[in-house]
Short mmCIF file of C-alpha atoms in Angstrom, two decimals:
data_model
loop_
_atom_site.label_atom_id
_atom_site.label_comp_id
_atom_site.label_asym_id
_atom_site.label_seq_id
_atom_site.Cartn_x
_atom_site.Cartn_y
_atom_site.Cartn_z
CA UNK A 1 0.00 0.00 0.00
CA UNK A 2 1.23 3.59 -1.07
CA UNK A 3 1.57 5.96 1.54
CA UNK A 4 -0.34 8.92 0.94
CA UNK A 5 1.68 12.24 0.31
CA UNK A 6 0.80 15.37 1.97
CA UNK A 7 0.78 18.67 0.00
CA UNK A 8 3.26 21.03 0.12
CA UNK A 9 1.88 24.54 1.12
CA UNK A 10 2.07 26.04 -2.46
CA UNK A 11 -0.03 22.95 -3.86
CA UNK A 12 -2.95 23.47 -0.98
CA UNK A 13 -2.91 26.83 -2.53
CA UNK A 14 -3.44 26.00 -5.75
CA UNK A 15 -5.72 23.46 -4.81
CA UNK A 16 -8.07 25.92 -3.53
CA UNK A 17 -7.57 28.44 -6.11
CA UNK A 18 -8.73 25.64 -8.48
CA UNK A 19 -11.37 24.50 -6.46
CA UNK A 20 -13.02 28.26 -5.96
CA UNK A 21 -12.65 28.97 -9.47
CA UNK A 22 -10.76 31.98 -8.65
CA UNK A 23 -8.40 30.61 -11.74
CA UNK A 24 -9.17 28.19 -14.60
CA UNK A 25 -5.92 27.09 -14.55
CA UNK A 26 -2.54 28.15 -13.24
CA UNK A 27 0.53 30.05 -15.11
CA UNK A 28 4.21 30.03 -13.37
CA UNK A 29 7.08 31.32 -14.10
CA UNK A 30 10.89 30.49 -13.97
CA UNK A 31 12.34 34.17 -14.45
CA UNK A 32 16.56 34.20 -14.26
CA UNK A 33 18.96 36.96 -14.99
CA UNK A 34 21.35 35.63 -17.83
CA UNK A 35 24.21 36.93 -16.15
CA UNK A 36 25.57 33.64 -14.84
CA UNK A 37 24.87 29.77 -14.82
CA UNK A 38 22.62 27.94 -13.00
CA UNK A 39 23.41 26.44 -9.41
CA UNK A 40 21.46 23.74 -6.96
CA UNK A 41 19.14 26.27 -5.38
CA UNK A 42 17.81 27.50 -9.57
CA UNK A 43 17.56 23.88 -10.16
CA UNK A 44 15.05 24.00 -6.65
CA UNK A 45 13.29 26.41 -8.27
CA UNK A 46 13.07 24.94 -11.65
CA UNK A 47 11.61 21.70 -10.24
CA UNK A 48 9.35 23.64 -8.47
CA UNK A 49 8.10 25.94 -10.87
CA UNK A 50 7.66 23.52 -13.42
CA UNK A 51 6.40 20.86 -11.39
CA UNK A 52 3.32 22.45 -10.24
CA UNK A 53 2.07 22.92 -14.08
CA UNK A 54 2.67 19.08 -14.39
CA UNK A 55 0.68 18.15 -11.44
CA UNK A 56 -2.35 20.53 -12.66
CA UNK A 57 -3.45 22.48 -14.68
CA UNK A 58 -1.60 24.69 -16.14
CA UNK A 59 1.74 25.92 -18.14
CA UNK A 60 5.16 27.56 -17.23
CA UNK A 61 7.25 30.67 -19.04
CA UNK A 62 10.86 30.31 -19.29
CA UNK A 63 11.39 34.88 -19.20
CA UNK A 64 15.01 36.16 -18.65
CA UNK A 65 15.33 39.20 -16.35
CA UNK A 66 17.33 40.92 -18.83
CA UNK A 67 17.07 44.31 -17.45
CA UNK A 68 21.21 44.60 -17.17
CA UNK A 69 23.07 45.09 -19.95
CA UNK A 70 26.37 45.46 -18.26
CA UNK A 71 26.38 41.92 -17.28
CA UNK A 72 24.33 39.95 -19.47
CA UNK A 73 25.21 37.72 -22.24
CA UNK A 74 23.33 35.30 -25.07
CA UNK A 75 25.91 32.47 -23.59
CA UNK A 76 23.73 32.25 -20.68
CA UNK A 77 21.28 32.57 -21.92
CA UNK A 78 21.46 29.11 -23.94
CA UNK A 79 23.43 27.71 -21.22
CA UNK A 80 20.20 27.76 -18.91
CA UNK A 81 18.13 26.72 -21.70
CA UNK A 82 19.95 23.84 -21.81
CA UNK A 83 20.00 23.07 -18.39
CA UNK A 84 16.22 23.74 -17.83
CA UNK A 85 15.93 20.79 -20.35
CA UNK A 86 18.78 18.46 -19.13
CA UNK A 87 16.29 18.60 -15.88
CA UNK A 88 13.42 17.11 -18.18
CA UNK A 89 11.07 20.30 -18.43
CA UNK A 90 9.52 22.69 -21.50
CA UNK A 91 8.35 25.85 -21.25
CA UNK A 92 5.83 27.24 -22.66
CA UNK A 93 6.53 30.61 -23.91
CA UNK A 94 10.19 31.93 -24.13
CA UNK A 95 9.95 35.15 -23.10
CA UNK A 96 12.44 38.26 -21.88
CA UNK A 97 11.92 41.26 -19.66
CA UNK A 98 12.79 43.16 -22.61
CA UNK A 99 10.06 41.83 -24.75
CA UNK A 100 8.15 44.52 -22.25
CA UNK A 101 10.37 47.42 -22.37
CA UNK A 102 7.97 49.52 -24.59
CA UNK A 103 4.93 48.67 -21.94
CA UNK A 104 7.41 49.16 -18.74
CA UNK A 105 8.57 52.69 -20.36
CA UNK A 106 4.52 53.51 -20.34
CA UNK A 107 4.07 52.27 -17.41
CA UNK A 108 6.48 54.53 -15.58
CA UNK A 109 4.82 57.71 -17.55
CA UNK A 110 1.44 56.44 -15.80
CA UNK A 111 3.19 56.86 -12.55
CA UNK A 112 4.56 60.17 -13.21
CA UNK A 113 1.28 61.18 -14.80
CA UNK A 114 -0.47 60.37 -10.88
CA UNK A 115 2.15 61.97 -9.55
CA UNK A 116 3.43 59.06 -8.29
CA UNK A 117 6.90 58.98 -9.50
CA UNK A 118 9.73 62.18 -10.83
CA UNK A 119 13.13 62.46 -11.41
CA UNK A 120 16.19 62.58 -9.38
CA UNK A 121 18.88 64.52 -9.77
CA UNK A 122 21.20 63.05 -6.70
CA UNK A 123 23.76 60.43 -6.36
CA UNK A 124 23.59 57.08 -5.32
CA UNK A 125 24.95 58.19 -1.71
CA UNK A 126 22.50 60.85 -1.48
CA UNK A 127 19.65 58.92 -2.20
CA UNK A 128 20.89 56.44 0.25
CA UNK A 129 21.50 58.86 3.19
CA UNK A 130 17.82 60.66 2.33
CA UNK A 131 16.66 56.87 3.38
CA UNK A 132 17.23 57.11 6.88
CA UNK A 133 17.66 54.06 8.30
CA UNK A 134 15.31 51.63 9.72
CA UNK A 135 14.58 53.24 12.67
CA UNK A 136 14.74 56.56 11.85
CA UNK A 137 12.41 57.83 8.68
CA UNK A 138 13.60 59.50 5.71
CA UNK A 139 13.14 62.89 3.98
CA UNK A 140 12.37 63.86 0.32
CA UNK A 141 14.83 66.45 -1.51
CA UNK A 142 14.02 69.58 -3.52
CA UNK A 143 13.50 67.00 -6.81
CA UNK A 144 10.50 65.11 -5.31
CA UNK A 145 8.75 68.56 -5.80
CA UNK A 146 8.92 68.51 -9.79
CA UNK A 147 6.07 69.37 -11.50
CA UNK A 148 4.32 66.01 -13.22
CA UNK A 149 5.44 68.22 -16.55
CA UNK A 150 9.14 68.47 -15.34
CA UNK A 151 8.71 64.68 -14.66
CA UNK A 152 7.66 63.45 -18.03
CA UNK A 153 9.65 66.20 -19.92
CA UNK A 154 12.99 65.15 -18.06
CA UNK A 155 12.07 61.45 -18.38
CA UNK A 156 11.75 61.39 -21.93
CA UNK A 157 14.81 63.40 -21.81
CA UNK A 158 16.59 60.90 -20.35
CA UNK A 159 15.04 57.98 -22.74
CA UNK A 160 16.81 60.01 -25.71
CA UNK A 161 20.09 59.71 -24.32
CA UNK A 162 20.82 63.83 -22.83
CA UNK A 163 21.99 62.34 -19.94
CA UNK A 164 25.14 60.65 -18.75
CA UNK A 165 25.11 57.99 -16.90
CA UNK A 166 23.89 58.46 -13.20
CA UNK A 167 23.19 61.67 -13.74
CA UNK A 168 19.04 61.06 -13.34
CA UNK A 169 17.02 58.52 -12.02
CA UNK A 170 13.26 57.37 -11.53
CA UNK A 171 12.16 57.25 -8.27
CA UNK A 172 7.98 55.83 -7.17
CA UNK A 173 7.16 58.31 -4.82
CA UNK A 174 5.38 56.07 -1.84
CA UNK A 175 6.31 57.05 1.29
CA UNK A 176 9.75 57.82 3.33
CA UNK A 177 8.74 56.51 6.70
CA UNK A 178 7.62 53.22 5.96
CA UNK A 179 8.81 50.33 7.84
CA UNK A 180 9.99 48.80 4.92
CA UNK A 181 12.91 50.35 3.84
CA UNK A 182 12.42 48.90 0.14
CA UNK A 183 9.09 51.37 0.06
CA UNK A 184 10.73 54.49 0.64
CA UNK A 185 10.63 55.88 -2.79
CA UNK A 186 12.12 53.30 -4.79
CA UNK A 187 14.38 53.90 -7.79
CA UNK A 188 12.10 52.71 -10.88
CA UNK A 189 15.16 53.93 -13.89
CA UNK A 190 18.27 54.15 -13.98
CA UNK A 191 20.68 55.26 -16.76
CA UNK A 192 22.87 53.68 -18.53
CA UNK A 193 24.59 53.27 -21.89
CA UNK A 194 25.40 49.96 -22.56
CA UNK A 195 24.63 47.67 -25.81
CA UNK A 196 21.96 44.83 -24.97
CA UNK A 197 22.44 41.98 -25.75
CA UNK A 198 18.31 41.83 -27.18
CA UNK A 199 17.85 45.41 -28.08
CA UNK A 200 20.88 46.80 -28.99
CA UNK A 201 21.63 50.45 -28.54
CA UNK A 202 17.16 50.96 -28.61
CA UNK A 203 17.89 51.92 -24.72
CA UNK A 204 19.88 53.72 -22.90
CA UNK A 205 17.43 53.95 -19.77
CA UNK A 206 16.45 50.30 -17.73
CA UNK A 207 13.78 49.54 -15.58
CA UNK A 208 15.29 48.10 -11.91
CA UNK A 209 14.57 44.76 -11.45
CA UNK A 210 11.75 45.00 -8.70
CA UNK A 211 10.01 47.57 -11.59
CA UNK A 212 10.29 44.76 -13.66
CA UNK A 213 9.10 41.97 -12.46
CA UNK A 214 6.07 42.40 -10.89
CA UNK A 215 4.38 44.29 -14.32
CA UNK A 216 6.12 41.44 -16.52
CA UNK A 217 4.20 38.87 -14.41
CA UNK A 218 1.33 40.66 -14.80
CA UNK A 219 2.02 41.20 -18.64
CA UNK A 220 1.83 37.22 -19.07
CA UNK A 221 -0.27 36.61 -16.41
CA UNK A 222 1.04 34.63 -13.90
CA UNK A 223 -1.35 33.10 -11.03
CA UNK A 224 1.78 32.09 -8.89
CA UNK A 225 4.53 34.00 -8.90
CA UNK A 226 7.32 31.91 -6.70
CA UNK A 227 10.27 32.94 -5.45
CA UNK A 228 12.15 32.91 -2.46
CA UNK A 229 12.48 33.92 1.00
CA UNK A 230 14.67 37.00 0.78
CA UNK A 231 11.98 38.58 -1.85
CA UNK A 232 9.01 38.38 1.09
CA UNK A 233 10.29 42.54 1.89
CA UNK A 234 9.75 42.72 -1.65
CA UNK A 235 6.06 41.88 -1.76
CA UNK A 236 4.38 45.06 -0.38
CA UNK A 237 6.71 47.15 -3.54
CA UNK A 238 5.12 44.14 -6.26
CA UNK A 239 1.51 44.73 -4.70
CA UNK A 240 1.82 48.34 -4.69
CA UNK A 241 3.10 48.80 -8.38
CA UNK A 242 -0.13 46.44 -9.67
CA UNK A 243 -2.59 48.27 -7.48
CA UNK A 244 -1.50 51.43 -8.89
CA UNK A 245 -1.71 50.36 -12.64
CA UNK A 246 -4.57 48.66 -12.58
CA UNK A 247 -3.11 45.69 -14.14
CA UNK A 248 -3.50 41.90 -14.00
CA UNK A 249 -3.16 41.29 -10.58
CA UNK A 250 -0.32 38.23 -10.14
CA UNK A 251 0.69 37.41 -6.60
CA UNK A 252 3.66 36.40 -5.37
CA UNK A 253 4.20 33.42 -3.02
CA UNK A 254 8.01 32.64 -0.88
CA UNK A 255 9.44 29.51 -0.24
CA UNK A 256 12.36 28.69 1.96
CA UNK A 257 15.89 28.40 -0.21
CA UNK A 258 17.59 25.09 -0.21
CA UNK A 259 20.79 25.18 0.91
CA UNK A 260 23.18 22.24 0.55
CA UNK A 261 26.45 21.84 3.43
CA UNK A 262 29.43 22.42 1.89
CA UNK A 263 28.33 23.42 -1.67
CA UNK A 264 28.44 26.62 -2.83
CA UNK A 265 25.14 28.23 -3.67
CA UNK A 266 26.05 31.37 -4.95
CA UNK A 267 26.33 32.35 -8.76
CA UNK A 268 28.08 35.20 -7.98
CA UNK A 269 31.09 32.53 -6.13
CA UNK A 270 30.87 29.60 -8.70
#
């Protein structure tokens, strides 16, 4: 006699979702940067990702995070491709962050247009000490007061390329004394002129990676958007972006990472 399995937590989830109707089926996502290869804990992920769309269902994108063209590169690209089906699993769209870059560019002029994003003009250090500090809130600088015309005028500006690099940013304009540090007005662009691996010299302007990929979930609709633990700060900044669109709302569900004794886990150290 089998013994019965118990779910895991995400499966109960979907379970229900199924059950209410709340989706006809489920859409997941495995969403690397290609600017490295593929360790243990993205092979976690894989499994889990495309696991769930096996058990019900269902279907899973393969989209690349490529939102920095400094230190991407086509060779990993492929190289994950390849590992993705070493493992046994097909995606079914192949998609990248700058398939979107057109929409993400709009969406930011929303934003600024609600007056709910404008232009920086100060440095990385500045913008870091206006933070405060988890205990102590932070404070806006003369920029946050921009006109939403100053904003979109000096935005566009900085899409055609007037601007070196770091000498503007993005920023969501949220609020500086929230608890979560990751709230207090966010960086949304940054600039920087570097050839793409995708889109050439089209951009010299990229979205930051938490800009990204919440709306690129929502673009392609994902149900359950998994990830790990150190992305659960992260959540309230995905939620708020969506809300504030009015776009497909996917949700985002943590897991713990697995981590392996004596085996390094890090792309960044392989």
């Amino acid at each position: 006699m089998s013994e019965e399995k118990s779910l895991n937590f995400l499966e109960e989830i979907i379970e229900k979702h199924l059950a209410e109707g709340k989706y006809p089926h489920i859409v997941t996502r495995f969403p690397p940067e290609p600017n490295g290869y593929l360790h243990m804990g993205h092979a976690s992920s894989i499994c889990l990702n495309f696991g769930l769309t096996k058990k019900y269902p269902g279907y899973t994108n393969l989209r690349f995070d490529d939102t920095n063209p400094v230190t991407e590169d086509t060779e990993y690209v492929e190289s994950i491709k390849n590992d993705i089906k070493w493992l046994g699993f097909e995606w079914k769209n192949e998609l990248y962050a700058s398939d979107y870059f057109d929409t993400l560019y709009n969406y930011a002029v929303t934003l600024i247009e609600k007056g709910l994003a404008y232009v920086d003009d100060s440095t990385s250090e500045e913008i870091a000490a206006q933070k405060g500090t988890p205990t102590q809130p932070g404070y806006r600088n003369q920029y946050a007061e921009r006109t939403v015309a100053e904003n979109l005028a000096l935005f566009a500006a900085m899409k055609a390329g007037e601007f070196p690099d770091g000498a503007k940013v993005l920023r969501a304009k949220i609020d500086m004394a929230s608890p979560n540090m990751l709230m207090r007005d966010p960086i949304l662009y940054r600039i920087k002129h570097a050839h793409h691996h995708r889109t050439g010299d089209a951009w010299c302007i990229y979205p930051m990676y938490d800009f990204a990929h919440g709306q690129s979930d929502s673009i392609e609709e994902i149900t359950h958007s998994i990830c790990t633990m150190e992305f659960v700060p992260h959540r309230e900044l995905y939620d708020w972006f969506i809300a504030q669109l009015g776009i497909y709302p996917s949700r985002q569900y943590e897991f713990a990472r697995r981590n392996l004794t004596y085996t390094v886990m890090s792309k960044r150290k392989l």
